[in-house]
Coordinates of C-alpha atoms in Angstrom, one line a residue:
M48 CA 9.1 24.7 -48.8
L49 CA 6.8 27.7 -48.3
E50 CA 4.7 27.0 -51.3
P51 CA 2.3 24.1 -52.2
K52 CA 3.2 21.9 -55.2
Q53 CA 2.6 23.6 -58.6
M54 CA -0.3 22.0 -60.4
S55 CA -1.1 21.5 -64.1
R56 CA -4.6 21.1 -65.5
A57 CA -4.6 18.2 -67.9
V58 CA -7.1 16.7 -70.4
I59 CA -6.9 13.1 -71.5
V60 CA -8.8 12.2 -74.8
G61 CA -9.2 8.8 -76.4
H62 CA -11.5 6.4 -78.2
K63 CA -14.0 4.4 -76.0
S64 CA -12.3 1.2 -77.0
I65 CA -9.4 2.1 -74.8
F66 CA -11.4 3.6 -72.0
E67 CA -11.0 0.8 -69.5
E68 CA -7.2 0.5 -70.2
T69 CA -6.8 4.3 -69.6
V70 CA -8.8 4.2 -66.4
A71 CA -6.8 1.2 -65.1
A72 CA -3.5 3.0 -65.8
L73 CA -4.6 6.2 -64.2
H74 CA -5.8 4.3 -61.1
K75 CA -2.6 2.4 -60.7
A76 CA -0.5 5.5 -61.2
N77 CA -2.4 7.4 -58.4
L78 CA -1.3 10.8 -59.8
F79 CA -4.2 12.3 -61.5
Q80 CA -7.2 14.0 -59.7
I81 CA -10.3 13.7 -61.9
E82 CA -12.4 16.8 -62.1
E83 CA -16.2 15.9 -62.0
F84 CA -17.9 16.6 -65.3
N85 CA -21.3 18.4 -65.3
E86 CA -23.4 18.1 -68.4
D87 CA -23.8 21.3 -70.4
N88 CA -24.7 22.3 -73.9
S89 CA -21.5 21.0 -75.4
G90 CA -23.1 17.8 -76.6
L91 CA -21.1 15.7 -74.3
R92 CA -22.7 13.6 -71.6
I93 CA -21.7 11.7 -68.4
G94 CA -20.7 8.1 -69.2
R95 CA -22.1 4.8 -68.0
S96 CA -20.5 2.6 -65.5
F97 CA -18.5 -0.4 -66.9
E98 CA -20.4 -3.6 -67.3
N99 CA -18.9 -5.4 -64.3
I100 CA -20.2 -2.9 -61.8
D101 CA -23.3 -4.9 -60.8
D102 CA -21.3 -8.1 -60.0
V103 CA -18.5 -6.1 -58.2
S104 CA -21.0 -4.2 -56.1
K105 CA -23.0 -7.3 -55.0
K106 CA -19.7 -9.0 -54.0
L107 CA -18.4 -5.9 -52.2
V108 CA -21.7 -5.6 -50.2
K109 CA -21.4 -9.2 -49.2
I110 CA -17.8 -9.1 -48.2
R111 CA -18.3 -5.9 -46.2
S112 CA -21.3 -7.3 -44.4
I113 CA -19.4 -10.5 -43.6
A114 CA -16.4 -8.3 -42.3
S115 CA -18.8 -6.4 -40.1
L116 CA -20.5 -9.5 -38.8
L117 CA -17.1 -11.2 -38.0
G118 CA -15.6 -8.0 -36.6
V119 CA -12.6 -8.1 -38.9
K120 CA -10.4 -5.2 -38.0
D121 CA -8.3 -3.0 -40.3
V122 CA -4.9 -4.4 -39.3
G123 CA -1.6 -4.9 -41.1
T124 CA -1.2 -8.3 -42.7
K125 CA 1.1 -9.9 -45.3
K126 CA 0.3 -8.5 -48.7
Q127 CA -1.3 -10.8 -51.2
D128 CA -1.2 -11.1 -55.0
P129 CA -4.5 -9.5 -56.3
K130 CA -4.6 -12.0 -59.2
A131 CA -4.6 -14.9 -56.7
V132 CA -7.3 -13.2 -54.7
V133 CA -9.5 -12.8 -57.8
S134 CA -9.0 -16.4 -59.0
T135 CA -10.3 -17.8 -55.7
L136 CA -12.8 -15.0 -54.8
D137 CA -16.0 -16.6 -55.9
D138 CA -15.4 -20.1 -54.4
T139 CA -14.0 -18.8 -51.1
L140 CA -16.7 -16.1 -50.8
N141 CA -19.5 -18.6 -51.4
R142 CA -17.9 -21.2 -49.0
L143 CA -17.5 -18.5 -46.3
D144 CA -20.9 -17.2 -46.8
T145 CA -22.4 -20.7 -46.5
E146 CA -20.5 -21.6 -43.4
L147 CA -21.3 -18.3 -41.8
D148 CA -25.0 -18.7 -42.7
V149 CA -25.1 -22.1 -41.0
K150 CA -23.4 -20.8 -37.8
T151 CA -25.5 -17.6 -37.6
E152 CA -28.7 -19.6 -38.2
Q153 CA -27.9 -22.0 -35.4
K154 CA -26.9 -19.2 -33.1
G155 CA -30.2 -17.4 -34.0
K156 CA -32.3 -20.4 -33.1
L157 CA -30.5 -20.9 -29.8
E158 CA -30.8 -17.2 -28.9
A159 CA -34.5 -17.3 -29.7
E160 CA -34.9 -20.4 -27.5
L161 CA -32.8 -18.7 -24.8
K162 CA -35.1 -15.6 -25.0
E163 CA -38.2 -17.8 -24.6
I164 CA -36.7 -19.5 -21.6
D165 CA -35.7 -16.2 -20.1
S166 CA -39.3 -15.0 -20.5
L167 CA -40.7 -18.2 -19.0
K168 CA -38.2 -17.9 -16.1
K169 CA -39.5 -14.4 -15.3
E170 CA -43.0 -15.7 -15.3
L171 CA -42.1 -18.6 -12.9
L172 CA -40.1 -16.7 -10.3
P173 CA -43.1 -15.1 -8.5
F174 CA -44.4 -18.7 -7.9
A175 CA -41.1 -20.3 -6.9
N176 CA -42.0 -20.5 -3.1
I177 CA -45.5 -21.9 -3.8
S178 CA -45.4 -25.7 -3.9
L179 CA -48.5 -26.2 -6.1
D180 CA -48.5 -27.8 -9.5
L181 CA -49.2 -25.2 -12.2
N182 CA -51.9 -27.6 -13.7
F183 CA -54.0 -26.9 -10.7
Y184 CA -54.2 -23.1 -11.6
R185 CA -56.6 -23.6 -14.5
G186 CA -59.4 -25.7 -15.9
Y187 CA -62.2 -25.2 -13.3
E188 CA -65.9 -24.8 -14.1
H189 CA -67.1 -23.7 -10.7
L190 CA -64.0 -22.1 -9.3
S191 CA -62.3 -18.8 -9.8
V192 CA -58.4 -18.5 -9.4
F193 CA -56.8 -15.2 -8.4
T194 CA -53.0 -15.0 -9.0
G195 CA -51.1 -11.9 -8.3
Y196 CA -49.3 -9.6 -5.9
V197 CA -50.8 -8.2 -2.7
K198 CA -49.4 -6.0 0.0
E199 CA -50.2 -8.4 2.9
D200 CA -51.9 -11.8 3.7
V201 CA -55.6 -11.5 2.9
G202 CA -56.7 -14.9 4.4
V203 CA -58.6 -13.4 7.3
A204 CA -60.5 -10.9 5.1
V205 CA -61.4 -13.6 2.7
S206 CA -62.8 -15.8 5.5
R207 CA -65.3 -13.1 6.4
I208 CA -66.8 -13.3 2.9
T209 CA -66.7 -17.1 2.4
S210 CA -65.5 -20.3 4.1
S211 CA -65.2 -22.1 0.8
Y212 CA -61.7 -21.0 -0.3
E213 CA -58.1 -22.2 -0.6
I214 CA -55.2 -19.8 -0.3
F215 CA -51.5 -19.9 -0.9
Y216 CA -49.4 -16.9 0.1
D217 CA -45.7 -16.2 -0.2
P218 CA -45.0 -13.5 2.4
K219 CA -41.4 -13.0 1.1
G220 CA -42.5 -12.0 -2.5
G221 CA -46.1 -11.1 -1.8
T222 CA -47.4 -13.6 -4.3
L223 CA -51.0 -14.8 -3.8
V224 CA -52.9 -17.8 -5.2
L225 CA -56.5 -17.9 -4.2
F226 CA -59.2 -20.4 -5.1
V227 CA -62.9 -19.4 -4.4
T228 CA -66.3 -20.4 -5.7
K229 CA -67.5 -18.4 -8.7
D230 CA -70.5 -16.9 -6.9
K231 CA -68.1 -15.1 -4.6
S232 CA -65.6 -14.0 -7.2
T233 CA -67.0 -10.5 -7.6
E234 CA -66.9 -9.8 -3.9
I235 CA -63.4 -11.3 -3.6
A236 CA -62.2 -9.1 -6.6
D237 CA -63.4 -5.9 -4.8
L238 CA -61.7 -7.1 -1.6
L239 CA -58.4 -7.7 -3.3
A240 CA -58.5 -4.3 -5.0
G241 CA -58.4 -2.8 -1.6
F242 CA -55.1 -4.7 -0.8
G243 CA -53.4 -3.4 -4.0
F244 CA -53.9 -6.6 -6.0
R245 CA -51.9 -6.8 -9.2
E246 CA -52.7 -9.8 -11.4
L247 CA -49.9 -12.2 -12.5
R248 CA -49.9 -14.3 -15.7
V249 CA -49.7 -18.1 -14.9
P250 CA -47.1 -19.8 -17.1
S251 CA -48.6 -22.3 -19.6
I252 CA -46.6 -25.3 -18.4
S253 CA -47.2 -28.0 -15.8
G254 CA -45.3 -29.0 -12.7
I255 CA -44.1 -27.5 -9.4
P256 CA -42.6 -24.0 -10.1
S257 CA -39.4 -24.5 -8.1
D258 CA -38.7 -27.8 -10.0
S259 CA -39.5 -26.1 -13.3
L260 CA -37.1 -23.3 -12.5
S261 CA -34.3 -25.7 -11.7
S262 CA -34.8 -27.5 -15.0
I263 CA -35.0 -24.2 -16.9
T264 CA -31.8 -22.9 -15.3
S265 CA -30.0 -26.1 -16.3
K266 CA -31.3 -25.8 -19.9
E267 CA -30.4 -22.2 -20.0
S268 CA -26.8 -23.0 -19.0
G269 CA -26.6 -25.6 -21.7
L270 CA -27.9 -23.2 -24.3
L271 CA -25.3 -20.6 -23.3
K272 CA -22.5 -23.2 -23.6
Q273 CA -23.8 -24.0 -27.1
I274 CA -23.8 -20.4 -28.0
E275 CA -20.3 -19.9 -26.7
A276 CA -19.2 -22.9 -28.8
I277 CA -20.7 -21.3 -31.9
D278 CA -19.1 -18.0 -31.1
A279 CA -15.8 -19.8 -30.9
E280 CA -16.4 -21.4 -34.3
I281 CA -17.3 -18.0 -35.7
E282 CA -14.1 -16.5 -34.2
S283 CA -12.2 -19.4 -35.8
L284 CA -13.8 -18.4 -39.2
K285 CA -12.6 -14.8 -38.5
D286 CA -9.0 -16.0 -37.9
K287 CA -9.1 -18.3 -40.9
Y288 CA -10.6 -15.8 -43.4
A289 CA -9.5 -12.4 -42.1
D290 CA -6.6 -12.0 -44.6
F291 CA -8.9 -13.1 -47.4
I292 CA -11.7 -10.6 -46.3
L293 CA -9.3 -7.6 -46.1
A294 CA -7.6 -8.4 -49.4
S295 CA -10.9 -9.1 -51.2
N296 CA -12.4 -5.9 -49.9
E297 CA -9.4 -4.0 -51.3
V298 CA -9.5 -5.7 -54.6
L299 CA -13.3 -5.2 -55.0
S300 CA -13.1 -1.6 -53.8
I301 CA -10.5 -0.8 -56.4
E302 CA -12.6 -2.5 -59.1
A303 CA -15.7 -0.5 -58.0
Q304 CA -13.8 2.7 -58.2
K305 CA -12.6 2.0 -61.7
S306 CA -16.0 0.8 -62.8
E307 CA -17.7 3.9 -61.6
T308 CA -15.2 6.3 -63.3
P309 CA -17.3 6.9 -66.4
L310 CA -19.9 8.6 -64.1
R311 CA -17.4 11.4 -63.5
V312 CA -16.1 12.1 -67.0
A313 CA -17.4 13.4 -70.3
T314 CA -18.2 11.0 -73.2
S315 CA -19.6 11.1 -76.7
D316 CA -20.7 8.2 -78.9
S317 CA -17.1 7.2 -79.6
T318 CA -14.7 9.2 -77.3
F319 CA -14.0 10.0 -73.7
I320 CA -12.5 13.2 -72.2
I321 CA -11.1 13.0 -68.7
D322 CA -10.4 16.5 -67.2
G323 CA -8.3 16.8 -64.0
W324 CA -5.2 17.9 -62.2
V325 CA -1.6 16.5 -61.8
P326 CA 1.5 18.1 -60.1
D327 CA 3.8 19.8 -62.5
E328 CA 6.6 17.5 -61.6
D329 CA 4.5 14.5 -62.5
F330 CA 3.0 15.6 -65.8
V331 CA 5.6 13.9 -68.0
E332 CA 5.2 10.7 -66.0
L333 CA 1.4 10.9 -66.6
E334 CA 2.0 11.3 -70.3
R335 CA 4.3 8.2 -70.3
I336 CA 1.8 6.1 -68.3
V337 CA -1.1 6.9 -70.6
K338 CA 0.9 6.4 -73.7
A339 CA 2.3 3.0 -72.5
A340 CA -1.2 1.7 -71.5
T341 CA -2.9 2.7 -74.7
N342 CA -0.1 2.2 -77.2
G343 CA -0.1 5.9 -77.9
R344 CA -3.9 6.0 -78.8
A345 CA -4.8 8.3 -75.9
F346 CA -3.6 11.9 -75.8
V347 CA -2.6 14.0 -72.8
S348 CA -2.6 17.8 -73.1
R349 CA -1.7 20.5 -70.6
Q350 CA -4.3 23.3 -70.4
E351 CA -3.5 26.9 -69.6
M352 CA -4.6 27.8 -66.1
T353 CA -7.3 30.6 -65.8
K354 CA -8.4 32.8 -62.9
T355 CA -11.3 30.4 -62.4
D356 CA -8.9 27.5 -62.3
E357 CA -6.9 29.1 -59.6
K358 CA -9.9 29.1 -57.3
I359 CA -10.5 25.3 -57.7
V360 CA -7.1 23.9 -58.1
P361 CA -6.4 21.2 -55.6
I362 CA -3.6 21.7 -53.1
E363 CA -0.8 19.3 -52.3
Y364 CA 1.6 20.2 -49.6
N365 CA 5.3 20.3 -50.5
N366 CA 7.1 20.0 -47.2
S367 CA 10.0 17.9 -46.0
K368 CA 9.3 14.7 -44.0
V369 CA 10.4 16.4 -40.9
A370 CA 7.9 19.2 -41.2
A371 CA 5.1 17.1 -42.7
P372 CA 3.4 16.2 -39.4
F373 CA 2.5 19.8 -38.9
Q374 CA 0.3 19.6 -42.0
E375 CA -2.2 18.1 -39.5
I376 CA -2.3 21.5 -37.8
M377 CA -2.7 23.3 -41.1
D378 CA -5.6 21.0 -42.0
L379 CA -7.4 21.7 -38.7
Y380 CA -7.4 25.4 -39.8
A381 CA -7.5 25.2 -43.6
R382 CA -5.3 24.3 -46.6
P383 CA -3.6 27.3 -48.3
R384 CA -5.0 28.6 -51.5
Y385 CA -3.0 28.0 -54.7
K386 CA -1.1 31.4 -54.7
E387 CA -0.7 31.5 -50.9
L388 CA 2.4 30.7 -48.9
D389 CA 2.2 27.5 -47.0
P390 CA 3.3 28.3 -43.3
T391 CA 3.8 24.6 -42.4
S392 CA 7.6 24.9 -42.2
L393 CA 7.3 28.0 -40.0
I394 CA 4.8 26.2 -37.6
F395 CA 7.4 23.4 -37.5
I396 CA 9.7 25.9 -35.8
S397 CA 7.3 28.2 -33.8
F398 CA 4.8 25.7 -32.4
P399 CA 7.4 23.4 -30.6
L400 CA 9.3 26.6 -29.6
F401 CA 6.2 28.1 -27.8
Y402 CA 5.3 24.8 -26.4
G403 CA 8.8 24.3 -24.9
M404 CA 8.9 27.9 -23.6
I405 CA 5.7 27.2 -21.7
L406 CA 6.3 23.8 -20.3
G407 CA 10.2 23.9 -19.9
D408 CA 10.5 20.9 -17.5
I409 CA 12.9 18.0 -18.0
G410 CA 10.8 15.6 -15.9
Y411 CA 7.5 16.2 -17.9
A412 CA 9.4 16.2 -21.2
L413 CA 10.9 12.7 -20.5
I414 CA 7.5 11.4 -19.4
L415 CA 5.7 12.7 -22.4
L416 CA 8.5 11.5 -24.7
A417 CA 8.1 8.0 -23.4
I418 CA 4.3 8.2 -23.9
A419 CA 4.6 9.6 -27.4
F420 CA 7.1 6.9 -28.5
G421 CA 5.0 4.1 -26.8
L422 CA 1.8 5.2 -28.5
K423 CA 3.6 5.6 -31.8
K424 CA 4.9 2.0 -31.6
A425 CA 1.7 0.5 -30.2
I426 CA -0.8 2.2 -32.6
S427 CA -0.2 1.7 -36.3
S428 CA -2.9 4.3 -37.3
D429 CA -1.8 6.8 -40.0
A430 CA -3.9 9.4 -38.2
I431 CA -2.1 8.9 -34.8
K432 CA 1.6 8.9 -36.0
P433 CA 1.8 12.5 -37.1
L434 CA 0.3 13.7 -33.9
M435 CA 2.8 11.6 -31.9
N436 CA 5.6 13.1 -34.0
I437 CA 4.4 16.6 -33.2
L438 CA 4.3 15.6 -29.5
I439 CA 7.9 14.3 -29.8
Y440 CA 9.1 17.6 -31.4
C441 CA 7.4 19.6 -28.6
Q442 CA 9.0 17.4 -25.9
I443 CA 12.5 17.9 -27.4
S444 CA 11.9 21.6 -27.3
T445 CA 10.6 21.2 -23.7
L446 CA 13.7 19.3 -22.8
I447 CA 16.0 22.0 -24.1
F448 CA 14.1 24.7 -22.2
G449 CA 13.9 22.4 -19.2
V450 CA 17.7 22.5 -19.1
L451 CA 17.7 26.2 -19.6
Y452 CA 15.2 26.8 -16.8
G453 CA 16.8 24.0 -14.6
E454 CA 13.5 22.4 -13.7
F455 CA 12.6 18.8 -13.0
L456 CA 8.9 18.0 -12.0
G457 CA 8.7 21.4 -10.3
F458 CA 12.0 21.1 -8.5
S459 CA 14.9 23.5 -9.3
L460 CA 18.1 21.7 -10.3
A461 CA 20.4 24.4 -9.1
S462 CA 20.6 26.2 -5.7
L463 CA 19.6 29.9 -5.7
H464 CA 20.8 32.6 -3.3
T465 CA 17.9 35.1 -2.5
D466 CA 17.2 37.7 0.0
H467 CA 15.4 35.1 2.1
G468 CA 18.5 32.7 2.1
V469 CA 19.7 29.8 0.0
T470 CA 17.2 27.6 -1.8
E471 CA 18.8 24.2 -2.3
G472 CA 18.5 22.5 -5.7
L473 CA 18.2 18.8 -6.6
I474 CA 21.8 18.6 -7.8
K475 CA 24.3 19.1 -5.0
G476 CA 27.0 21.6 -5.9
F477 CA 25.2 23.0 -8.9
A478 CA 24.7 26.7 -8.1
T479 CA 23.0 29.4 -10.1
V480 CA 25.3 31.7 -12.0
N481 CA 24.5 35.4 -12.3
L482 CA 25.0 36.6 -15.9
L483 CA 23.7 40.2 -16.1
A484 CA 21.2 42.6 -14.7
S485 CA 17.9 42.7 -16.5
P486 CA 16.9 46.2 -17.8
V487 CA 13.5 45.8 -16.3
G488 CA 12.2 45.0 -12.8
G489 CA 15.6 45.2 -11.1
E490 CA 15.9 41.4 -11.8
M491 CA 19.1 39.3 -12.4
I492 CA 19.3 37.2 -15.4
T493 CA 20.9 33.8 -14.4
F494 CA 21.7 30.4 -15.5
P495 CA 19.6 28.4 -15.0
V496 CA 16.9 30.9 -15.7
H497 CA 14.6 30.9 -12.7
R498 CA 11.2 31.9 -14.2
T499 CA 9.6 32.7 -10.9
H500 CA 12.3 35.2 -10.2
L501 CA 12.3 36.9 -13.6
V502 CA 8.6 37.5 -14.2
M503 CA 8.9 41.0 -15.5
T504 CA 11.9 40.2 -17.7
M505 CA 10.0 37.1 -19.1
I506 CA 6.9 39.2 -19.8
I507 CA 8.9 41.7 -21.9
A508 CA 10.8 38.9 -23.6
T509 CA 7.7 36.9 -24.6
A510 CA 6.0 40.2 -25.8
L511 CA 9.2 40.8 -28.0
V512 CA 9.0 37.2 -29.3
G513 CA 5.4 37.9 -30.3
F514 CA 6.3 41.2 -31.9
I515 CA 8.8 39.3 -34.1
H516 CA 6.4 36.5 -34.8
I517 CA 3.7 38.9 -35.9
N518 CA 6.0 40.8 -38.1
I519 CA 7.0 37.6 -39.9
G520 CA 3.2 37.3 -40.5
Y521 CA 3.1 40.8 -42.0
L522 CA 6.0 39.9 -44.2
L523 CA 4.4 36.8 -45.5
G524 CA 1.2 38.8 -45.9
F525 CA 3.2 41.3 -48.1
I526 CA 4.4 38.5 -50.3
N527 CA 0.8 37.0 -50.6
E528 CA -0.7 40.4 -51.5
N529 CA 2.0 40.9 -54.1
R530 CA 1.2 37.6 -55.7
K531 CA -2.6 38.1 -55.7
H532 CA -3.0 41.9 -56.4
G533 CA 0.5 43.3 -57.2
M534 CA 3.1 45.3 -55.5
S535 CA 1.0 48.5 -54.9
A536 CA -1.6 46.5 -52.9
A537 CA 1.1 44.8 -51.0
I538 CA 2.7 48.1 -50.0
F539 CA -0.4 49.8 -48.9
E540 CA -2.1 46.8 -47.2
K541 CA 0.8 45.2 -45.5
G542 CA 3.9 47.4 -45.9
S543 CA 1.9 50.2 -44.1
W544 CA 2.1 48.2 -40.9
F545 CA 5.9 48.3 -41.0
V546 CA 5.9 52.0 -41.6
I547 CA 3.5 52.4 -38.6
E548 CA 5.7 50.3 -36.4
I549 CA 8.8 52.2 -37.3
G550 CA 7.1 55.4 -36.4
L551 CA 5.9 54.1 -33.1
I552 CA 9.4 52.7 -32.2
M553 CA 11.0 56.0 -33.0
A554 CA 8.6 58.0 -30.9
I555 CA 8.9 55.6 -27.9
L556 CA 12.7 55.4 -28.0
S557 CA 12.8 59.2 -28.2
Y558 CA 10.4 59.5 -25.2
A559 CA 12.7 57.1 -23.3
A560 CA 15.7 59.3 -24.1
I561 CA 17.4 56.6 -26.1
L562 CA 17.1 58.6 -29.2
P563 CA 17.4 62.5 -29.6
S564 CA 14.2 64.3 -28.7
F565 CA 13.6 65.6 -32.3
T566 CA 13.0 62.0 -33.4
T567 CA 9.7 62.1 -31.6
I568 CA 8.3 64.5 -34.3
V569 CA 10.0 62.3 -37.0
G570 CA 8.3 59.2 -35.5
V571 CA 4.9 60.9 -35.4
V572 CA 5.3 61.9 -39.0
V573 CA 6.3 58.4 -40.0
F574 CA 3.4 57.0 -38.0
L575 CA 0.9 59.3 -39.9
I576 CA 2.3 58.4 -43.2
G577 CA 1.9 54.7 -42.4
F578 CA -1.7 55.4 -41.1
L579 CA -2.6 57.1 -44.4
M580 CA -1.1 54.2 -46.3
L581 CA -3.1 51.7 -44.2
L582 CA -6.3 53.7 -44.7
K583 CA -5.8 53.6 -48.5
G584 CA -4.9 49.9 -48.6
E585 CA -7.5 48.5 -46.2
G586 CA -10.1 51.2 -45.8
I587 CA -11.6 52.0 -42.5
K588 CA -11.0 48.4 -41.4
G589 CA -7.2 49.0 -41.2
P590 CA -7.2 51.8 -38.5
I591 CA -9.8 49.9 -36.5
E592 CA -7.3 47.0 -36.3
L593 CA -4.4 49.3 -35.1
P594 CA -5.1 48.4 -31.3
S595 CA -4.6 44.8 -32.2
L596 CA -0.9 45.4 -32.8
L597 CA -0.4 45.9 -29.1
S598 CA -3.0 43.3 -27.9
N599 CA -1.6 40.7 -30.2
S600 CA 1.9 41.2 -28.9
L601 CA 0.8 41.2 -25.4
S602 CA -1.1 38.0 -26.1
Y603 CA 2.3 36.1 -26.2
T604 CA 2.8 36.9 -22.6
R605 CA 0.5 33.9 -22.0
I606 CA 3.8 31.9 -22.6
I607 CA 5.1 33.0 -19.2
A608 CA 1.7 33.0 -17.5
V609 CA 0.7 29.4 -18.4
G610 CA 4.3 28.3 -17.7
L611 CA 4.2 29.7 -14.2
S612 CA 0.9 28.1 -13.5
S613 CA 2.5 24.6 -14.4
I614 CA 5.4 25.4 -12.1
Y615 CA 3.2 26.3 -9.1
I616 CA 1.0 23.2 -9.6
A617 CA 4.0 21.0 -9.6
S618 CA 5.6 22.8 -6.7
T619 CA 2.4 22.6 -4.7
V620 CA 2.2 18.9 -5.3
N621 CA 5.8 18.4 -4.1
L622 CA 5.2 20.6 -1.0
I623 CA 2.1 18.6 0.0
A624 CA 3.7 15.2 -0.6
F625 CA 6.8 16.0 1.4
D626 CA 4.9 17.7 4.2
M627 CA 2.9 14.5 4.6
I628 CA 6.0 12.4 5.3
W629 CA 7.0 14.6 8.2
Q630 CA 3.5 15.0 9.6
P631 CA 3.7 14.8 13.4
G632 CA 1.9 11.9 15.0
T633 CA 1.5 9.9 11.7
P634 CA 3.5 6.7 11.3
I635 CA 6.2 7.2 8.7
G636 CA 5.2 4.1 6.7
V637 CA 1.6 5.2 6.3
A638 CA 2.6 8.8 5.6
T639 CA 5.0 7.7 3.0
I640 CA 2.4 5.6 1.2
F641 CA 0.0 8.6 1.1
A642 CA 2.8 10.9 0.1
I643 CA 3.7 8.7 -2.9
I644 CA 0.0 8.5 -3.9
V645 CA -0.3 12.4 -3.8
F646 CA 3.0 12.8 -5.6
I647 CA 2.1 10.3 -8.5
S648 CA -1.5 11.4 -8.9
G649 CA -0.7 15.1 -8.6
H650 CA 2.0 14.9 -11.3
A651 CA -0.1 12.6 -13.5
L652 CA -2.8 15.3 -13.5
N653 CA -0.2 18.0 -14.2
T654 CA 1.3 15.8 -17.1
V655 CA -2.2 15.7 -18.7
L656 CA -2.5 19.5 -18.3
S657 CA 1.1 19.8 -19.7
I658 CA -0.2 18.3 -22.9
I659 CA -3.4 20.4 -23.1
A660 CA -2.5 23.8 -21.9
P661 CA 0.8 24.4 -23.8
G662 CA -0.6 22.8 -26.9
L663 CA -3.9 24.9 -27.0
H664 CA -2.1 28.2 -26.2
S665 CA 0.6 27.5 -28.8
L666 CA -2.1 26.7 -31.3
R667 CA -3.9 29.9 -30.5
L668 CA -0.9 32.0 -31.1
Q669 CA -0.5 30.4 -34.6
Y670 CA -4.2 30.5 -35.6
V671 CA -5.2 34.0 -34.2
E672 CA -2.1 36.2 -33.8
F673 CA 0.0 34.8 -36.6
F674 CA -2.4 33.6 -39.3
G675 CA -4.6 36.7 -38.9
K676 CA -1.8 38.8 -40.4
F677 CA -1.4 37.0 -43.8
Y678 CA -3.3 33.7 -44.1
E679 CA -6.7 33.2 -45.7
G680 CA -6.8 29.5 -46.6
G681 CA -9.7 27.5 -48.1
G682 CA -7.8 25.4 -50.6
R683 CA -9.2 22.0 -51.4
K684 CA -7.2 18.8 -50.9
Y685 CA -5.5 17.1 -53.8
N686 CA -7.1 13.7 -54.0
P687 CA -5.6 11.7 -56.9
F688 CA -7.6 8.9 -58.6
G689 CA -6.2 5.7 -57.2
Y690 CA -5.9 3.5 -54.1
I691 CA -3.1 3.1 -51.7
R692 CA -2.9 -0.7 -51.2
K693 CA -2.4 -2.1 -47.8
Y694 CA -3.4 -5.8 -48.2
T695 CA -2.5 -6.6 -51.9
E696 CA 0.5 -5.9 -54.0
E697 CA 0.9 -6.1 -57.8

């Protein structure tokens, strides 16, 4: 549970005549991680891809481009027989490619025509309110035509220069069309420049602009309908061929993987050597599979693991299904190294525990449980499901602590007697029970536990939880050091922290008159012994980290601090909402509506914060305070040669 799977380094040797059969068997077994071969002076060389790689690659590129064009999504479908897929692959792929080419070509032509129409429409719009045939704008030998935008009507100014002109002006859009004799064109051009004239291109068609616009709009509508019809036909192709595309992509991807395998292994003129890793528990199965696939002509041997191998051995988790989702949290940080303990099972306990201690509200737990189950059912992604399982575990913990705290959406379930009177709870007749006096802060420990009235007690309690959690980390660090460097290193590097803590505890308890006074001296001596052990084990770095023992423990008090902030947010939302209902001078119906809006939106926001804040702080306590005491990480993921089929089944 606390260790990754034990791995074996294995070498498979055989004649090239059985190379493809061996690769196919290894791929189907999905057990053996191939170690990449780098050419050296051994005389071996990297192999060449199998002969079918060119054909497979071309088909794979084509099927993936079609899938991208059609927008085929990676969704679960009924699994198909790969042999049936291969037998129809060429014909179906060619037919689909032809049909799609025809549709995309038609659509491309229509879209190009639509683009031209849109461009022409933009050119016509400035002339829409000028009822003059576009043929009249060009073809004159002795006339100059000015078309463009001006700030205002220039008719009066033009008349001062010449009486031989014709002007059309659209005051709404500022479009000007001006005809003058060519001998006056220079003067007119200078005049128009003073009015901010900007030239417009005249569309190269004939007819009245408004009529042309109407005709173009009608044609545009027709083209859009044709494009929609083609899109519908393409969508029908997607529905028709989606299963084929997904299954073919899977089959071709598998063939491509197998065909490219020789590029990863060592070969000679007549033999191949495949080097890699397999879990210890699967080594015998690997031997059986290779022997069966090659009729005993390929040989599998287990290699003795060296120190160098321990640095590169791939890591496969070995956790129960219940704890497995928390491997996502481990991967966010780093996989353990081969001889390190895997703390996934411990995180399975501590992460939801801290989360529940922080949030501790029945109402939020039920809301987030419903969201987690809903998302888990609605989204089939393998990446989402573990995260939803983690959220579910955290909400179960939150529900338990919600009952312990007696909280529901910021309301207290039980009534509480205080110096200021009785605070009523949600459940009538459910009264808080006094259990015992707290040793700190003059507080009374009750059931349900009212966190807001036990702040000092909760601070001490969470610090003690942190102290225990940190010491579990030191214990794991002791085991890791013993594995890596022996018992002596483990005693001096990690065991010294226990000695230091014992000395400090003895001195503190003696100072508090709980232990006899002479134990102060004993505690100081024990502390100094631990200090010297730490100095020997970790050098100057160890003593420098001594203050972190206190700061790390105090860091766990964020459990109560963040939890109280959530309570106060929820309580404030409730107070505002209920005060609005009884606001003097406001109609009860209107006030109720606004109160409901405030209540729902306020608690919705706090629900979001209830995912983020407890999650982040719980994560920090794992990564910084806990992992810092024992965990190094840096292992590489075990990635066996093979393919997990989703759309085909042999």
